[in-house]
mmCIF file of C-alpha atoms in Angstrom:
data_model
loop_
_atom_site.group_PDB
_atom_site.id
_atom_site.type_symbol
_atom_site.label_atom_id
_atom_site.label_comp_id
_atom_site.label_asym_id
_atom_site.label_seq_id
_atom_site.Cartn_x
_atom_site.Cartn_y
_atom_site.Cartn_z
ATOM 1 C CA ALA A 1 1.447 1.743 -1.751
ATOM 2 C CA ILE A 2 -0.368 -0.940 -3.749
ATOM 3 C CA SER A 3 1.827 -3.106 -5.932
ATOM 4 C CA GLY A 4 1.708 -6.763 -6.832
ATOM 5 C CA TYR A 5 3.529 -9.982 -7.575
ATOM 6 C CA THR A 6 4.352 -8.363 -10.897
ATOM 7 C CA GLY A 7 7.195 -6.662 -9.054
ATOM 8 C CA VAL A 8 9.118 -9.940 -9.468
ATOM 9 C CA ALA A 9 7.024 -12.104 -11.815
ATOM 10 C CA TYR A 10 6.237 -11.358 -15.443
ATOM 11 C CA THR A 11 2.585 -10.367 -15.824
ATOM 12 C CA TYR A 12 0.958 -8.472 -18.714
ATOM 13 C CA GLY A 13 4.127 -6.837 -20.070
ATOM 14 C CA VAL A 14 7.294 -4.848 -19.516
ATOM 15 C CA VAL A 15 5.683 -1.526 -18.611
ATOM 16 C CA PHE A 16 3.321 -3.053 -16.052
ATOM 17 C CA GLY A 17 6.146 -4.955 -14.338
ATOM 18 C CA THR A 18 8.428 -1.934 -14.339
ATOM 19 C CA CYS A 19 5.732 0.218 -12.757
ATOM 20 C CA LYS A 20 5.048 -2.300 -9.985
ATOM 21 C CA SER A 21 8.768 -2.648 -9.233
ATOM 22 C CA ALA A 22 8.978 1.145 -9.061
ATOM 23 C CA VAL A 23 6.102 1.266 -6.557
ATOM 24 C CA ASP A 24 7.959 -1.158 -4.285
ATOM 25 C CA ARG A 25 11.133 0.917 -4.496
ATOM 26 C CA MET A 26 9.233 4.173 -3.965
ATOM 27 C CA ALA A 27 7.692 2.819 -0.761
ATOM 28 C CA ARG A 28 11.140 1.765 0.450
ATOM 29 C CA ASP A 29 12.780 5.116 -0.288
ATOM 30 C CA MET A 30 9.854 6.968 1.279
ATOM 31 C CA ALA A 31 10.396 4.892 4.424
ATOM 32 C CA VAL A 32 13.946 6.223 4.673
ATOM 33 C CA GLU A 33 12.816 9.823 4.280
ATOM 34 C CA LEU A 34 9.758 9.530 6.527
ATOM 35 C CA ARG A 35 11.287 7.544 9.408
ATOM 36 C CA PRO A 36 12.406 10.724 11.265
ATOM 37 C CA HIS A 37 8.724 11.713 11.302
ATOM 38 C CA ASN A 38 7.561 8.265 12.561
ATOM 39 C CA VAL A 39 5.645 7.646 9.328
ATOM 40 C CA THR A 40 5.375 4.085 8.024
ATOM 41 C CA SER A 41 5.712 3.446 4.302
ATOM 42 C CA ILE A 42 5.154 -0.034 2.892
ATOM 43 C CA SER A 43 4.166 -1.672 -0.364
ATOM 44 C CA LEU A 44 1.362 -4.237 -0.467
ATOM 45 C CA TRP A 45 1.203 -6.985 -3.048
ATOM 46 C CA GLN A 46 -2.271 -7.714 -4.274
ATOM 47 C CA GLY A 47 -3.350 -10.693 -6.251
ATOM 48 C CA LEU A 48 -6.325 -10.427 -8.577
ATOM 49 C CA THR A 49 -8.839 -7.934 -7.236
ATOM 50 C CA LEU A 50 -12.347 -8.409 -8.578
ATOM 51 C CA THR A 51 -13.034 -4.863 -9.685
ATOM 52 C CA GLU A 52 -15.760 -4.220 -12.238
ATOM 53 C CA ARG A 53 -13.127 -4.168 -14.966
ATOM 54 C CA ALA A 54 -11.598 -7.479 -13.850
ATOM 55 C CA GLU A 55 -15.077 -9.042 -13.779
ATOM 56 C CA ARG A 56 -15.742 -7.795 -17.344
ATOM 57 C CA ASN A 57 -12.366 -9.113 -18.557
ATOM 58 C CA LEU A 58 -12.979 -12.546 -17.020
ATOM 59 C CA ALA A 59 -16.456 -12.695 -18.557
ATOM 60 C CA ALA A 60 -15.182 -11.651 -21.993
ATOM 61 C CA ASN A 61 -12.219 -14.054 -21.928
ATOM 62 C CA PRO A 62 -12.992 -17.190 -19.881
ATOM 63 C CA ALA A 63 -9.515 -18.588 -20.659
ATOM 64 C CA LEU A 64 -8.110 -16.047 -18.172
ATOM 65 C CA ARG A 65 -9.598 -18.132 -15.356
ATOM 66 C CA SER A 66 -6.955 -20.811 -15.907
ATOM 67 C CA HIS A 67 -3.959 -18.481 -15.443
ATOM 68 C CA VAL A 68 -2.357 -18.130 -12.017
ATOM 69 C CA ALA A 69 -2.466 -14.317 -12.130
ATOM 70 C CA THR A 70 -6.122 -14.153 -13.158
ATOM 71 C CA ASN A 71 -7.628 -17.138 -11.345
ATOM 72 C CA PRO A 72 -10.750 -15.883 -9.567
ATOM 73 C CA GLY A 73 -10.416 -18.662 -6.983
ATOM 74 C CA ALA A 74 -7.560 -16.719 -5.372
ATOM 75 C CA ALA A 75 -9.087 -13.278 -5.971
ATOM 76 C CA CYS A 76 -10.316 -10.776 -3.424
ATOM 77 C CA SER A 77 -12.972 -8.084 -3.356
ATOM 78 C CA PRO A 78 -11.908 -4.440 -3.750
ATOM 79 C CA LEU A 79 -12.628 -3.994 -0.036
ATOM 80 C CA PHE A 80 -10.138 -6.621 1.132
ATOM 81 C CA PRO A 81 -6.972 -4.486 0.844
ATOM 82 C CA GLY A 82 -8.743 -1.708 2.750
ATOM 83 C CA ARG A 83 -9.514 -4.109 5.573
ATOM 84 C CA VAL A 84 -5.831 -5.059 5.769
ATOM 85 C CA ILE A 85 -4.793 -1.391 5.645
ATOM 86 C CA ALA A 86 -7.208 -0.661 8.503
ATOM 87 C CA ALA A 87 -5.539 -3.410 10.545
ATOM 88 C CA LEU A 88 -2.130 -1.921 9.764
ATOM 89 C CA ALA A 89 -3.354 1.544 10.756
ATOM 90 C CA THR A 90 -4.325 0.290 14.197
ATOM 91 C CA ASP A 91 -1.067 -1.627 14.730
ATOM 92 C CA LYS A 92 0.839 0.422 17.303
ATOM 93 C CA ASP A 93 4.080 -1.158 16.093
ATOM 94 C CA ALA A 94 3.513 -0.711 12.334
ATOM 95 C CA LEU A 95 6.751 1.271 11.994
ATOM 96 C CA ARG A 96 8.640 -2.027 12.331
ATOM 97 C CA ARG A 97 7.354 -2.858 8.831
ATOM 98 C CA SER A 98 8.445 0.400 7.199
ATOM 99 C CA GLY A 99 10.383 0.002 3.978
ATOM 100 C CA GLY A 100 9.169 -3.515 3.393
ATOM 101 C CA THR A 101 7.042 -5.093 0.719
ATOM 102 C CA PHE A 102 4.345 -7.444 1.991
ATOM 103 C CA ILE A 103 1.841 -9.834 0.484
ATOM 104 C CA THR A 104 -1.574 -8.532 1.509
ATOM 105 C CA ALA A 105 -2.957 -12.055 2.012
ATOM 106 C CA GLU A 106 -0.137 -12.886 4.443
ATOM 107 C CA LEU A 107 -0.682 -9.736 6.484
ATOM 108 C CA ALA A 108 -4.395 -10.541 6.525
ATOM 109 C CA GLU A 109 -3.632 -13.949 8.007
ATOM 110 C CA GLU A 110 -1.372 -12.377 10.638
ATOM 111 C CA TYR A 111 -4.003 -9.785 11.612
ATOM 112 C CA GLY A 112 -6.952 -12.192 11.373
ATOM 113 C CA VAL A 113 -8.552 -10.303 8.473
ATOM 114 C CA THR A 114 -10.876 -11.976 5.984
ATOM 115 C CA ASP A 115 -12.580 -10.674 2.869
ATOM 116 C CA ILE A 116 -16.077 -9.209 3.180
ATOM 117 C CA ASP A 117 -17.673 -12.636 2.672
ATOM 118 C CA GLY A 118 -15.412 -14.305 5.265
ATOM 119 C CA LYS A 119 -13.132 -15.829 2.611
ATOM 120 C CA ILE A 120 -9.482 -16.297 3.502
ATOM 121 C CA ILE A 121 -7.449 -14.964 0.589
ATOM 122 C CA PRO A 122 -4.507 -17.241 -0.232
ATOM 123 C CA SER A 123 -0.947 -16.039 -0.667
ATOM 124 C CA GLN A 124 0.445 -16.763 -4.114
ATOM 125 C CA ARG A 125 4.053 -16.606 -2.936
ATOM 126 C CA SER A 126 4.816 -20.175 -4.033
ATOM 127 C CA GLU A 127 3.344 -19.650 -7.510
ATOM 128 C CA ARG A 128 4.310 -16.046 -8.243
ATOM 129 C CA GLY A 129 7.304 -15.090 -6.132
ATOM 130 C CA ALA A 130 8.376 -13.372 -2.956
ATOM 131 C CA PRO A 131 8.955 -9.712 -2.147
ATOM 132 C CA ILE A 132 12.580 -8.586 -2.262
ATOM 133 C CA TRP A 133 12.362 -5.637 0.135
ATOM 134 C CA SER A 134 12.460 -6.308 3.872
ATOM 135 C CA PRO A 135 11.715 -3.586 6.415
ATOM 136 C CA ILE A 136 14.576 -1.191 7.118
#
C-alpha cells in the first residue's frame, strides 16, 4: 500500500491525513489476515513524487518549493517506488516486514535502490515523523 508521512504529520488537511493513516492500518490488518497464506502486506511512505500534477502545482505556486512536504530537492520520480517494490518482491524474506509501515527512501537505501537518474532519495523521518506500525 502507498501511504506517506501524512500518516503522522499534518499535510494538506484532515481528510488527507485520515486517509493515509487508514492505509497504514489497512496494510497492518491485511497482514494479520494474509499471514496464513504467506502473503506480505506493508505500507510504504512516499515523500513528494514528481508526477505531472505535482510538477504543474510546483510551477503554478513556486512558494511550495520552500515547504518540507513539497520540496522538490527531496522528491522522487514516479518510477522510484516501483523500483523499491521490485526489490521487495525479490526479497525471499519479505514476510518479516509484513504488517509494518516503512519509509520508501529507507528501504531503497537498504536494498541499494536509486531513482532512475541515480539520485539517492533522502528519508524525511527527522523532519516529518516516523512510522508507528512495526512488522507483526
